[in-house]
């Protein structure tokens, strides 16, 4: 996915999302949750705490 599309989904500018990816800016929890939902993965997977991509519901 292009940064511009993800940024639009999050309701932010592409430059802000680019800073998240580079680690120049900390991503807020609300955006992490939205990204996990977008990619259908768990927050633990998204943040590198597990290799298990599946969401446990």
Tab-separated table of C-alpha atoms in Angstrom:
chain	number	residue	atom	x	y	z
A	1	UNK	CA	0.000	0.000	0.000
A	2	UNK	CA	1.203	3.488	-0.745
A	3	UNK	CA	1.910	5.830	2.142
A	4	UNK	CA	-0.647	8.282	0.813
A	5	UNK	CA	-3.407	5.646	0.933
A	6	UNK	CA	-2.526	4.579	4.478
A	7	UNK	CA	-2.291	8.202	5.589
A	8	UNK	CA	-5.711	8.918	4.106
A	9	UNK	CA	-7.137	5.885	5.954
A	10	UNK	CA	-5.665	7.221	9.208
A	11	UNK	CA	-6.858	10.765	8.497
A	12	UNK	CA	-3.369	12.261	8.527
A	13	UNK	CA	-0.947	13.767	6.020
A	14	UNK	CA	1.404	11.485	4.097
A	15	UNK	CA	4.414	13.299	5.569
A	16	UNK	CA	3.263	12.430	9.096
A	17	UNK	CA	2.874	8.763	8.165
A	18	UNK	CA	6.330	8.828	6.578
A	19	UNK	CA	7.756	10.058	9.894
A	20	UNK	CA	6.057	7.127	11.659
A	21	UNK	CA	7.693	4.665	9.247
A	22	UNK	CA	11.124	6.244	9.655
A	23	UNK	CA	10.829	6.310	13.434
A	24	UNK	CA	11.131	10.087	13.487
A	25	UNK	CA	7.762	10.368	15.216
A	26	UNK	CA	6.004	8.073	17.668
A	27	UNK	CA	2.790	6.607	16.318
A	28	UNK	CA	-0.216	7.099	18.591
A	29	UNK	CA	-2.047	4.038	19.900
A	30	UNK	CA	-5.227	4.963	18.022
A	31	UNK	CA	-3.296	4.798	14.744
A	32	UNK	CA	-1.670	1.488	15.686
A	33	UNK	CA	-5.118	0.034	16.336
A	34	UNK	CA	-6.394	1.290	12.979
A	35	UNK	CA	-3.357	-0.177	11.195
A	36	UNK	CA	-3.848	-3.529	12.896
A	37	UNK	CA	-7.456	-3.503	11.725
A	38	UNK	CA	-6.465	-2.430	8.200
A	39	UNK	CA	-3.950	-5.257	7.824
A	40	UNK	CA	-6.021	-7.714	9.880
A	41	UNK	CA	-3.177	-8.488	12.279
A	42	UNK	CA	-2.788	-8.273	16.038
A	43	UNK	CA	-1.214	-5.293	17.763
A	44	UNK	CA	1.423	-7.650	19.134
A	45	UNK	CA	2.394	-8.666	15.596
A	46	UNK	CA	2.364	-5.073	14.389
A	47	UNK	CA	4.710	-4.003	17.178
A	48	UNK	CA	7.029	-7.005	16.856
A	49	UNK	CA	6.011	-8.713	20.120
A	50	UNK	CA	4.990	-11.941	18.360
A	51	UNK	CA	5.416	-13.717	15.047
A	52	UNK	CA	1.754	-14.799	15.151
A	53	UNK	CA	-0.167	-12.599	12.726
A	54	UNK	CA	-3.613	-13.871	13.677
A	55	UNK	CA	-5.954	-11.801	15.755
A	56	UNK	CA	-7.220	-13.778	18.761
A	57	UNK	CA	-10.924	-13.099	19.203
